[in-house]
Every structure is written in C-alpha cells, then in structure tokens.
C-alpha cells in the first residue's frame, strides 16, 4: 500500500485508473470501516481509501481536537485489506488556502434531523467529499448506511452535479448486542456501553409498532423518545421518514407500504450516538 499526502502525487499515481473504488474516512478505523473496503473491492479496482479529519464539519463545541487519530494502526488495517493507495492529506494539503467556496445542500434535506442539531455539518461534509472526489476521481464510492442522511445527501449531490461517481451504500455493522460500530463508542464508560444497545432496541420496537399500524407515527416517535429518556438518555430526535427523501410520510403512504426509515440521535453521558433502521 502506498501512502500519499499531496494531490499532484495522487493524481500522478492514479493516472489511467478508470475503475477506482473509493472509501473516504476520518480514520480511527474499526470493523465497520473495513467492511466498506471489502465492499469497495467487489465493485471496483483498485481500492483507494482516505484518512482526513475534516475540520469543516465540526461545530464550535464539537470534538475536532480530541477526535481519535490512530494513523499507524489505520495503515496496518488497510494494508491487510489490500488497499492500493491511502490518501492522507494534511489540512494544508487539502486546504492550501481558506476554503471559501462551500457546497450547500438544499434546506429540505440538509437542515433537518442531523442538520437541525449540527448546523453547517452537511455543508462541511459535502465540501470535503466533493473535493476528495476531485482529487481521487473515483468510479465508485462507498459510504455506510449508519450515516443515513449523509448517504442521501451525497447521492443527491452527485446526481444534481452530474458527478461520474456511483455511490454505494453499505449496511451498518453491529456488535453482537446490536450497537452500531462507531469511533465514538470508545468514549462510553463501562456502564454506558452496557446501556448503549438500548438505542437499537428502541428502533426495533418502533419499527414493530409502525408495521403493526396500531398507532400514529407521532405517538410511536414520542414513545421511543420517552423510553430513552427514562433510561438516562438525552434524545435529540427519533423520526420516521420516507427512505426516498427523508420527508415525513403521509398516513396513506404508511398504509401503502412506502419504504420508510427510522432515524435517531441521542446522547448517553457525554457521547452522542446515531443509528437508524429501515422499515
């Protein structure tokens, strides 16, 4: 595996490669990330990964400085997955001047759910992803479904900007107890880690309630919020939305089996976790 930091060197190395499968990450890699590398290898050749902690998507009170950076370990893991190139730019490599040009997602998709609680987050995500796509020029790019709204926004960006990149969504990888793998799980104390699977269990209960059709969606969402609150969580949202655009479904759409997804974000202690479950 070759580790490259500079954009010009990357473009030179990848010249003539027309089936690149790209997996962008912020490092601190775990089994969930590695599953993305394996999925990428099934679609394209070669596989190229990136590690870059993107300051643009962190709010003023978020954890940019303490975000875990485990570069040496990341390299070992990627090499074992036969990744061809790791693009690991510094901030001055990727942003040699202030990044005053930004990609602003539409408000109806970018300012709801995560966008409501993390203002500017998706602008930062879209800007860095577009820039990474410009550097790497992949044919395929793999993103995890755990970040469901992010996946939807990036797909929409590629479609509207006519980017020649096929976006592949990878299923969420979970621990045996159901907790979705995340770099932020390591912030949980032992007691919090024991409690954390309740987030997925709550989604499963909400999904069962939606399929049973015995309650309105507002009541299902409120019941789920109450369940988490009663066990020490501070939920930001639990929302049942259409898979196609993350807007609220009508009662007819629910009755007719329109594909739905239940999304949640909640804080357990100092750690904010997100998850979702398709219906």
PDB file of C-alpha atoms in Angstrom:
ATOM      1  CA  UNK A   1       0.000   0.000   0.000  1.00  0.00           C
ATOM      2  CA  UNK A   2       1.291   3.418  -0.920  1.00  0.00           C
ATOM      3  CA  UNK A   3       0.592   6.359   1.408  1.00  0.00           C
ATOM      4  CA  UNK A   4       0.234   9.684  -0.417  1.00  0.00           C
ATOM      5  CA  UNK A   5      -0.318  13.135   1.040  1.00  0.00           C
ATOM      6  CA  UNK A   6      -0.085  15.507  -1.925  1.00  0.00           C
ATOM      7  CA  UNK A   7      -2.816  15.915  -4.538  1.00  0.00           C
ATOM      8  CA  UNK A   8      -0.443  16.110  -7.517  1.00  0.00           C
ATOM      9  CA  UNK A   9       1.302  12.909  -6.453  1.00  0.00           C
ATOM     10  CA  UNK A  10      -2.058  11.185  -6.019  1.00  0.00           C
ATOM     11  CA  UNK A  11      -3.231  12.179  -9.497  1.00  0.00           C
ATOM     12  CA  UNK A  12       0.030  11.005 -10.997  1.00  0.00           C
ATOM     13  CA  UNK A  13      -0.207   7.657  -9.195  1.00  0.00           C
ATOM     14  CA  UNK A  14      -3.824   7.086 -10.246  1.00  0.00           C
ATOM     15  CA  UNK A  15      -3.479   8.253 -13.848  1.00  0.00           C
ATOM     16  CA  UNK A  16      -5.184   5.812 -16.197  1.00  0.00           C
ATOM     17  CA  UNK A  17      -7.137   4.060 -13.455  1.00  0.00           C
ATOM     18  CA  UNK A  18     -10.794   4.205 -14.508  1.00  0.00           C
ATOM     19  CA  UNK A  19     -12.473   1.829 -12.037  1.00  0.00           C
ATOM     20  CA  UNK A  20     -11.235   3.209  -8.738  1.00  0.00           C
ATOM     21  CA  UNK A  21     -13.401   2.339  -5.727  1.00  0.00           C
ATOM     22  CA  UNK A  22     -13.004   4.997  -3.049  1.00  0.00           C
ATOM     23  CA  UNK A  23     -13.727   4.868   0.684  1.00  0.00           C
ATOM     24  CA  UNK A  24     -13.331   8.221   2.464  1.00  0.00           C
ATOM     25  CA  UNK A  25     -12.832   8.022   6.239  1.00  0.00           C
ATOM     26  CA  UNK A  26     -11.748  10.158   9.170  1.00  0.00           C
ATOM     27  CA  UNK A  27      -9.524   7.370  10.461  1.00  0.00           C
ATOM     28  CA  UNK A  28      -9.644   5.536  13.795  1.00  0.00           C
ATOM     29  CA  UNK A  29     -10.714   2.564  11.729  1.00  0.00           C
ATOM     30  CA  UNK A  30     -12.806  -0.307  13.062  1.00  0.00           C
ATOM     31  CA  UNK A  31     -14.519  -3.347  11.546  1.00  0.00           C
ATOM     32  CA  UNK A  32     -17.276  -1.173  10.121  1.00  0.00           C
ATOM     33  CA  UNK A  33     -14.762   0.773   8.036  1.00  0.00           C
ATOM     34  CA  UNK A  34     -13.007  -2.393   6.936  1.00  0.00           C
ATOM     35  CA  UNK A  35     -16.302  -3.840   5.715  1.00  0.00           C
ATOM     36  CA  UNK A  36     -16.548  -0.777   3.434  1.00  0.00           C
ATOM     37  CA  UNK A  37     -13.134  -1.628   1.957  1.00  0.00           C
ATOM     38  CA  UNK A  38     -14.286  -5.185   1.213  1.00  0.00           C
ATOM     39  CA  UNK A  39     -17.478  -3.946  -0.422  1.00  0.00           C
ATOM     40  CA  UNK A  40     -15.483  -1.469  -2.487  1.00  0.00           C
ATOM     41  CA  UNK A  41     -13.264  -4.298  -3.734  1.00  0.00           C
ATOM     42  CA  UNK A  42     -16.349  -6.092  -5.073  1.00  0.00           C
ATOM     43  CA  UNK A  43     -17.271  -3.119  -7.247  1.00  0.00           C
ATOM     44  CA  UNK A  44     -14.051  -1.520  -8.429  1.00  0.00           C
ATOM     45  CA  UNK A  45     -10.323  -1.981  -8.785  1.00  0.00           C
ATOM     46  CA  UNK A  46      -8.144  -0.705  -7.244  1.00  0.00           C
ATOM     47  CA  UNK A  47      -9.451   0.329  -3.819  1.00  0.00           C
ATOM     48  CA  UNK A  48      -8.327   3.703  -2.563  1.00  0.00           C
ATOM     49  CA  UNK A  49      -9.044   4.928   0.980  1.00  0.00           C
ATOM     50  CA  UNK A  50      -8.550   8.318   2.548  1.00  0.00           C
ATOM     51  CA  UNK A  51      -7.969   9.392   6.124  1.00  0.00           C
ATOM     52  CA  UNK A  52      -8.701  13.031   6.835  1.00  0.00           C
ATOM     53  CA  UNK A  53     -10.313  14.586   9.905  1.00  0.00           C
ATOM     54  CA  UNK A  54     -12.317  17.345   8.288  1.00  0.00           C
ATOM     55  CA  UNK A  55     -12.457  20.482  10.388  1.00  0.00           C
ATOM     56  CA  UNK A  56     -15.245  21.964   8.243  1.00  0.00           C
ATOM     57  CA  UNK A  57     -17.851  19.515   9.527  1.00  0.00           C
ATOM     58  CA  UNK A  58     -17.191  20.078  13.233  1.00  0.00           C
ATOM     59  CA  UNK A  59     -19.169  22.697  15.120  1.00  0.00           C
ATOM     60  CA  UNK A  60     -17.536  25.099  17.597  1.00  0.00           C
ATOM     61  CA  UNK A  61     -18.438  22.909  20.588  1.00  0.00           C
ATOM     62  CA  UNK A  62     -17.709  19.537  18.955  1.00  0.00           C
ATOM     63  CA  UNK A  63     -14.773  17.196  19.335  1.00  0.00           C
ATOM     64  CA  UNK A  64     -12.404  18.080  16.452  1.00  0.00           C
ATOM     65  CA  UNK A  65      -9.296  18.371  18.620  1.00  0.00           C
ATOM     66  CA  UNK A  66      -9.961  15.211  20.620  1.00  0.00           C
ATOM     67  CA  UNK A  67     -11.257  13.141  17.714  1.00  0.00           C
ATOM     68  CA  UNK A  68      -9.170   9.945  17.936  1.00  0.00           C
ATOM     69  CA  UNK A  69      -6.285   9.791  15.499  1.00  0.00           C
ATOM     70  CA  UNK A  70      -4.711   6.326  15.116  1.00  0.00           C
ATOM     71  CA  UNK A  71      -2.840   6.655  11.840  1.00  0.00           C
ATOM     72  CA  UNK A  72      -0.271   3.884  12.320  1.00  0.00           C
ATOM     73  CA  UNK A  73      -2.926   1.367  13.313  1.00  0.00           C
ATOM     74  CA  UNK A  74      -5.137   2.529  10.435  1.00  0.00           C
ATOM     75  CA  UNK A  75      -2.344   1.880   7.941  1.00  0.00           C
ATOM     76  CA  UNK A  76      -1.812  -1.650   9.259  1.00  0.00           C
ATOM     77  CA  UNK A  77      -5.504  -2.449   8.931  1.00  0.00           C
ATOM     78  CA  UNK A  78      -5.797  -1.035   5.425  1.00  0.00           C
ATOM     79  CA  UNK A  79      -2.723  -2.899   4.247  1.00  0.00           C
ATOM     80  CA  UNK A  80      -4.275  -6.171   5.418  1.00  0.00           C
ATOM     81  CA  UNK A  81      -7.356  -5.332   3.329  1.00  0.00           C
ATOM     82  CA  UNK A  82      -5.175  -4.916   0.211  1.00  0.00           C
ATOM     83  CA  UNK A  83      -5.956  -1.229  -0.185  1.00  0.00           C
ATOM     84  CA  UNK A  84      -3.874   0.077  -3.080  1.00  0.00           C
ATOM     85  CA  UNK A  85      -3.393   3.700  -2.016  1.00  0.00           C
ATOM     86  CA  UNK A  86      -4.116   5.581   1.180  1.00  0.00           C
ATOM     87  CA  UNK A  87      -4.620   9.287   0.571  1.00  0.00           C
ATOM     88  CA  UNK A  88      -3.752  11.019   3.846  1.00  0.00           C
ATOM     89  CA  UNK A  89      -3.512  14.759   3.217  1.00  0.00           C
ATOM     90  CA  UNK A  90      -2.726  17.316   5.884  1.00  0.00           C
ATOM     91  CA  UNK A  91      -5.005  20.324   6.250  1.00  0.00           C
ATOM     92  CA  UNK A  92      -2.566  22.419   4.235  1.00  0.00           C
ATOM     93  CA  UNK A  93      -2.513  19.745   1.513  1.00  0.00           C
ATOM     94  CA  UNK A  94      -6.289  19.677   1.115  1.00  0.00           C
ATOM     95  CA  UNK A  95      -6.992  23.300   2.063  1.00  0.00           C
ATOM     96  CA  UNK A  96      -3.880  25.240   0.946  1.00  0.00           C
ATOM     97  CA  UNK A  97      -5.930  28.423   1.177  1.00  0.00           C
ATOM     98  CA  UNK A  98      -9.110  29.164   3.152  1.00  0.00           C
ATOM     99  CA  UNK A  99     -11.946  27.046   1.745  1.00  0.00           C
ATOM    100  CA  UNK A 100     -14.293  29.936   0.999  1.00  0.00           C
ATOM    101  CA  UNK A 101     -16.144  28.010  -1.715  1.00  0.00           C
ATOM    102  CA  UNK A 102     -18.591  25.659   0.005  1.00  0.00           C
ATOM    103  CA  UNK A 103     -21.234  23.169  -1.127  1.00  0.00           C
ATOM    104  CA  UNK A 104     -24.600  23.979   0.442  1.00  0.00           C
ATOM    105  CA  UNK A 105     -27.147  21.130   0.407  1.00  0.00           C
ATOM    106  CA  UNK A 106     -30.815  22.043  -0.021  1.00  0.00           C
ATOM    107  CA  UNK A 107     -32.526  23.082   3.187  1.00  0.00           C
ATOM    108  CA  UNK A 108     -35.285  20.463   2.925  1.00  0.00           C
ATOM    109  CA  UNK A 109     -32.665  17.719   3.163  1.00  0.00           C
ATOM    110  CA  UNK A 110     -29.680  19.355   4.834  1.00  0.00           C
ATOM    111  CA  UNK A 111     -31.353  21.354   7.616  1.00  0.00           C
ATOM    112  CA  UNK A 112     -33.494  18.595   9.115  1.00  0.00           C
ATOM    113  CA  UNK A 113     -32.608  15.855  11.623  1.00  0.00           C
ATOM    114  CA  UNK A 114     -28.794  15.962  11.936  1.00  0.00           C
ATOM    115  CA  UNK A 115     -28.705  19.279  10.112  1.00  0.00           C
ATOM    116  CA  UNK A 116     -31.010  20.845  12.685  1.00  0.00           C
ATOM    117  CA  UNK A 117     -28.859  19.778  15.625  1.00  0.00           C
ATOM    118  CA  UNK A 118     -25.491  20.236  13.899  1.00  0.00           C
ATOM    119  CA  UNK A 119     -25.756  23.438  11.835  1.00  0.00           C
ATOM    120  CA  UNK A 120     -23.242  23.552   8.998  1.00  0.00           C
ATOM    121  CA  UNK A 121     -22.365  19.860   9.354  1.00  0.00           C
ATOM    122  CA  UNK A 122     -23.590  18.768   5.934  1.00  0.00           C
ATOM    123  CA  UNK A 123     -22.082  21.806   4.237  1.00  0.00           C
ATOM    124  CA  UNK A 124     -18.726  20.664   5.629  1.00  0.00           C
ATOM    125  CA  UNK A 125     -19.345  17.060   4.572  1.00  0.00           C
ATOM    126  CA  UNK A 126     -20.401  17.950   1.026  1.00  0.00           C
ATOM    127  CA  UNK A 127     -17.497  20.334   0.556  1.00  0.00           C
ATOM    128  CA  UNK A 128     -14.839  17.838   1.612  1.00  0.00           C
ATOM    129  CA  UNK A 129     -16.437  14.933  -0.270  1.00  0.00           C
ATOM    130  CA  UNK A 130     -16.640  16.940  -3.488  1.00  0.00           C
ATOM    131  CA  UNK A 131     -13.013  17.987  -3.058  1.00  0.00           C
ATOM    132  CA  UNK A 132     -11.903  14.417  -2.358  1.00  0.00           C
ATOM    133  CA  UNK A 133     -13.812  13.228  -5.426  1.00  0.00           C
ATOM    134  CA  UNK A 134     -11.964  15.866  -7.464  1.00  0.00           C
ATOM    135  CA  UNK A 135      -8.634  14.611  -6.127  1.00  0.00           C
ATOM    136  CA  UNK A 136      -9.322  10.873  -6.422  1.00  0.00           C
ATOM    137  CA  UNK A 137     -11.681  10.826  -9.442  1.00  0.00           C
ATOM    138  CA  UNK A 138     -13.269   7.516  -8.457  1.00  0.00           C
ATOM    139  CA  UNK A 139     -15.792   5.484 -10.420  1.00  0.00           C
ATOM    140  CA  UNK A 140     -17.358   4.155  -7.211  1.00  0.00           C
ATOM    141  CA  UNK A 141     -17.519   5.478  -3.654  1.00  0.00           C
ATOM    142  CA  UNK A 142     -18.731   3.568  -0.602  1.00  0.00           C
ATOM    143  CA  UNK A 143     -20.488   5.135   2.382  1.00  0.00           C
ATOM    144  CA  UNK A 144     -22.066   3.403   5.375  1.00  0.00           C
ATOM    145  CA  UNK A 145     -25.811   3.424   5.942  1.00  0.00           C
ATOM    146  CA  UNK A 146     -25.277   4.230   9.608  1.00  0.00           C
ATOM    147  CA  UNK A 147     -24.895   7.832   8.470  1.00  0.00           C
ATOM    148  CA  UNK A 148     -28.156   7.539   6.531  1.00  0.00           C
ATOM    149  CA  UNK A 149     -28.832  11.221   5.964  1.00  0.00           C
ATOM    150  CA  UNK A 150     -25.239  11.781   4.874  1.00  0.00           C
ATOM    151  CA  UNK A 151     -25.565   8.961   2.336  1.00  0.00           C
ATOM    152  CA  UNK A 152     -28.769  10.502   0.952  1.00  0.00           C
ATOM    153  CA  UNK A 153     -27.213  13.962   0.690  1.00  0.00           C
ATOM    154  CA  UNK A 154     -24.083  12.736  -1.082  1.00  0.00           C
ATOM    155  CA  UNK A 155     -26.156  10.710  -3.546  1.00  0.00           C
ATOM    156  CA  UNK A 156     -28.275  13.771  -4.252  1.00  0.00           C
ATOM    157  CA  UNK A 157     -25.182  15.958  -4.685  1.00  0.00           C
ATOM    158  CA  UNK A 158     -23.671  13.545  -7.194  1.00  0.00           C
ATOM    159  CA  UNK A 159     -26.921  13.342  -9.136  1.00  0.00           C
ATOM    160  CA  UNK A 160     -27.527  17.091  -9.300  1.00  0.00           C
ATOM    161  CA  UNK A 161     -23.911  17.960 -10.119  1.00  0.00           C
ATOM    162  CA  UNK A 162     -23.665  15.114 -12.677  1.00  0.00           C
ATOM    163  CA  UNK A 163     -20.617  13.642 -10.971  1.00  0.00           C
ATOM    164  CA  UNK A 164     -19.475  10.393 -12.643  1.00  0.00           C
ATOM    165  CA  UNK A 165     -19.395   8.547  -9.316  1.00  0.00           C
ATOM    166  CA  UNK A 166     -21.672   5.674  -8.344  1.00  0.00           C
ATOM    167  CA  UNK A 167     -22.489   5.888  -4.634  1.00  0.00           C
ATOM    168  CA  UNK A 168     -22.762   2.524  -2.890  1.00  0.00           C
ATOM    169  CA  UNK A 169     -24.471   2.240   0.488  1.00  0.00           C
ATOM    170  CA  UNK A 170     -23.064  -0.338   2.891  1.00  0.00           C
ATOM    171  CA  UNK A 171     -25.149  -1.973   5.612  1.00  0.00           C
ATOM    172  CA  UNK A 172     -24.424  -0.969   9.205  1.00  0.00           C
ATOM    173  CA  UNK A 173     -22.027  -3.265  11.055  1.00  0.00           C
ATOM    174  CA  UNK A 174     -23.048  -4.002  14.642  1.00  0.00           C
ATOM    175  CA  UNK A 175     -21.603  -5.616  17.731  1.00  0.00           C
ATOM    176  CA  UNK A 176     -23.247  -8.826  18.903  1.00  0.00           C
ATOM    177  CA  UNK A 177     -25.547  -6.822  21.199  1.00  0.00           C
ATOM    178  CA  UNK A 178     -26.771  -4.616  18.351  1.00  0.00           C
ATOM    179  CA  UNK A 179     -24.772  -1.455  18.976  1.00  0.00           C
ATOM    180  CA  UNK A 180     -23.718   0.088  15.678  1.00  0.00           C
ATOM    181  CA  UNK A 181     -19.939   0.291  15.379  1.00  0.00           C
ATOM    182  CA  UNK A 182     -18.673   3.853  15.688  1.00  0.00           C
ATOM    183  CA  UNK A 183     -15.420   5.579  16.518  1.00  0.00           C
ATOM    184  CA  UNK A 184     -17.292   7.432  19.247  1.00  0.00           C
ATOM    185  CA  UNK A 185     -18.214   4.210  21.091  1.00  0.00           C
ATOM    186  CA  UNK A 186     -14.813   4.298  22.778  1.00  0.00           C
ATOM    187  CA  UNK A 187     -15.911   7.402  24.671  1.00  0.00           C
ATOM    188  CA  UNK A 188     -18.535   5.330  26.539  1.00  0.00           C
ATOM    189  CA  UNK A 189     -17.860   4.270  30.118  1.00  0.00           C
ATOM    190  CA  UNK A 190     -18.386   0.601  31.029  1.00  0.00           C
ATOM    191  CA  UNK A 191     -21.872   1.338  32.390  1.00  0.00           C
ATOM    192  CA  UNK A 192     -22.755   3.435  29.349  1.00  0.00           C
ATOM    193  CA  UNK A 193     -21.519   0.719  27.000  1.00  0.00           C
ATOM    194  CA  UNK A 194     -23.831  -1.762  28.755  1.00  0.00           C
ATOM    195  CA  UNK A 195     -26.751   0.635  28.257  1.00  0.00           C
ATOM    196  CA  UNK A 196     -25.901   1.646  24.676  1.00  0.00           C
ATOM    197  CA  UNK A 197     -27.642  -1.282  22.875  1.00  0.00           C
ATOM    198  CA  UNK A 198     -30.965   0.182  24.004  1.00  0.00           C
ATOM    199  CA  UNK A 199     -30.728   2.652  21.124  1.00  0.00           C
ATOM    200  CA  UNK A 200     -31.043  -0.114  18.535  1.00  0.00           C
ATOM    201  CA  UNK A 201     -33.607  -1.980  20.648  1.00  0.00           C
ATOM    202  CA  UNK A 202     -35.730   1.164  20.710  1.00  0.00           C
ATOM    203  CA  UNK A 203     -35.537   1.412  16.929  1.00  0.00           C
ATOM    204  CA  UNK A 204     -36.611  -2.218  16.626  1.00  0.00           C
ATOM    205  CA  UNK A 205     -39.621  -1.587  18.883  1.00  0.00           C
ATOM    206  CA  UNK A 206     -40.563   1.494  16.880  1.00  0.00           C
ATOM    207  CA  UNK A 207     -40.270  -0.478  13.642  1.00  0.00           C
ATOM    208  CA  UNK A 208     -42.570  -3.175  15.012  1.00  0.00           C
ATOM    209  CA  UNK A 209     -45.098  -0.505  16.012  1.00  0.00           C
ATOM    210  CA  UNK A 210     -45.012   1.063  12.529  1.00  0.00           C
ATOM    211  CA  UNK A 211     -45.572  -2.329  10.884  1.00  0.00           C
ATOM    212  CA  UNK A 212     -48.402  -3.148  13.291  1.00  0.00           C
ATOM    213  CA  UNK A 213     -50.144   0.078  12.280  1.00  0.00           C
ATOM    214  CA  UNK A 214     -51.827   0.441  15.642  1.00  0.00           C
ATOM    215  CA  UNK A 215     -50.504   3.905  16.449  1.00  0.00           C
ATOM    216  CA  UNK A 216     -49.827   7.124  14.608  1.00  0.00           C
ATOM    217  CA  UNK A 217     -46.223   7.946  13.790  1.00  0.00           C
ATOM    218  CA  UNK A 218     -46.160  10.885  16.200  1.00  0.00           C
ATOM    219  CA  UNK A 219     -47.123   8.594  19.070  1.00  0.00           C
ATOM    220  CA  UNK A 220     -44.550   5.988  18.028  1.00  0.00           C
ATOM    221  CA  UNK A 221     -41.827   8.624  17.936  1.00  0.00           C
ATOM    222  CA  UNK A 222     -42.854  10.024  21.328  1.00  0.00           C
ATOM    223  CA  UNK A 223     -42.963   6.589  22.925  1.00  0.00           C
ATOM    224  CA  UNK A 224     -39.445   5.885  21.674  1.00  0.00           C
ATOM    225  CA  UNK A 225     -38.181   9.231  22.974  1.00  0.00           C
ATOM    226  CA  UNK A 226     -39.765   8.507  26.356  1.00  0.00           C
ATOM    227  CA  UNK A 227     -38.137   5.066  26.518  1.00  0.00           C
ATOM    228  CA  UNK A 228     -34.692   6.548  26.029  1.00  0.00           C
ATOM    229  CA  UNK A 229     -35.281   9.439  28.419  1.00  0.00           C
ATOM    230  CA  UNK A 230     -36.450   7.063  31.147  1.00  0.00           C
ATOM    231  CA  UNK A 231     -33.103   5.250  30.936  1.00  0.00           C
ATOM    232  CA  UNK A 232     -30.875   8.299  31.195  1.00  0.00           C
ATOM    233  CA  UNK A 233     -30.538   9.229  27.517  1.00  0.00           C
ATOM    234  CA  UNK A 234     -30.977  12.727  26.124  1.00  0.00           C
ATOM    235  CA  UNK A 235     -32.523  12.125  22.689  1.00  0.00           C
ATOM    236  CA  UNK A 236     -32.290  14.794  20.008  1.00  0.00           C
ATOM    237  CA  UNK A 237     -34.786  13.093  17.716  1.00  0.00           C
ATOM    238  CA  UNK A 238     -36.433   9.844  16.731  1.00  0.00           C
ATOM    239  CA  UNK A 239     -38.156  10.310  13.391  1.00  0.00           C
ATOM    240  CA  UNK A 240     -39.996   8.049  10.953  1.00  0.00           C
ATOM    241  CA  UNK A 241     -39.322   9.298   7.426  1.00  0.00           C
ATOM    242  CA  UNK A 242     -39.563   8.216   3.802  1.00  0.00           C
ATOM    243  CA  UNK A 243     -36.421   6.495   2.607  1.00  0.00           C
ATOM    244  CA  UNK A 244     -36.530   8.374  -0.694  1.00  0.00           C
ATOM    245  CA  UNK A 245     -36.164  11.924   0.632  1.00  0.00           C
ATOM    246  CA  UNK A 246     -36.333  11.793   4.469  1.00  0.00           C
ATOM    247  CA  UNK A 247     -39.551  13.790   4.495  1.00  0.00           C
ATOM    248  CA  UNK A 248     -42.495  12.871   6.705  1.00  0.00           C
ATOM    249  CA  UNK A 249     -44.760  10.228   5.134  1.00  0.00           C
ATOM    250  CA  UNK A 250     -48.496  10.656   4.856  1.00  0.00           C
ATOM    251  CA  UNK A 251     -50.820   8.187   6.542  1.00  0.00           C
ATOM    252  CA  UNK A 252     -51.680   6.782   3.104  1.00  0.00           C
ATOM    253  CA  UNK A 253     -48.002   6.217   2.345  1.00  0.00           C
ATOM    254  CA  UNK A 254     -47.563   4.376   5.629  1.00  0.00           C
ATOM    255  CA  UNK A 255     -50.626   2.221   4.907  1.00  0.00           C
ATOM    256  CA  UNK A 256     -49.475   1.507   1.351  1.00  0.00           C
ATOM    257  CA  UNK A 257     -46.069   0.252   2.429  1.00  0.00           C
ATOM    258  CA  UNK A 258     -43.937   3.147   1.211  1.00  0.00           C
ATOM    259  CA  UNK A 259     -40.327   2.347   2.220  1.00  0.00           C
ATOM    260  CA  UNK A 260     -39.584   4.129   5.475  1.00  0.00           C
ATOM    261  CA  UNK A 261     -36.608   4.598   7.766  1.00  0.00           C
ATOM    262  CA  UNK A 262     -36.494   5.420  11.467  1.00  0.00           C
ATOM    263  CA  UNK A 263     -33.595   7.685  12.396  1.00  0.00           C
ATOM    264  CA  UNK A 264     -32.340   8.650  15.821  1.00  0.00           C
ATOM    265  CA  UNK A 265     -29.646  10.627  17.588  1.00  0.00           C
ATOM    266  CA  UNK A 266     -29.287  10.608  21.342  1.00  0.00           C
ATOM    267  CA  UNK A 267     -26.695  11.486  23.926  1.00  0.00           C
ATOM    268  CA  UNK A 268     -25.634   8.944  26.534  1.00  0.00           C
ATOM    269  CA  UNK A 269     -23.497  10.737  29.066  1.00  0.00           C
ATOM    270  CA  UNK A 270     -21.158  12.903  27.018  1.00  0.00           C
ATOM    271  CA  UNK A 271     -21.325  10.684  23.911  1.00  0.00           C
ATOM    272  CA  UNK A 272     -23.733  11.352  21.069  1.00  0.00           C
ATOM    273  CA  UNK A 273     -24.748   8.251  19.124  1.00  0.00           C
ATOM    274  CA  UNK A 274     -26.753   7.943  15.911  1.00  0.00           C
ATOM    275  CA  UNK A 275     -28.486   4.978  14.356  1.00  0.00           C
ATOM    276  CA  UNK A 276     -31.318   4.081  12.009  1.00  0.00           C
ATOM    277  CA  UNK A 277     -33.425   1.163  10.880  1.00  0.00           C
ATOM    278  CA  UNK A 278     -35.219   0.745   7.566  1.00  0.00           C
ATOM    279  CA  UNK A 279     -38.859  -0.306   7.613  1.00  0.00           C
TER     280      UNK A 279
END
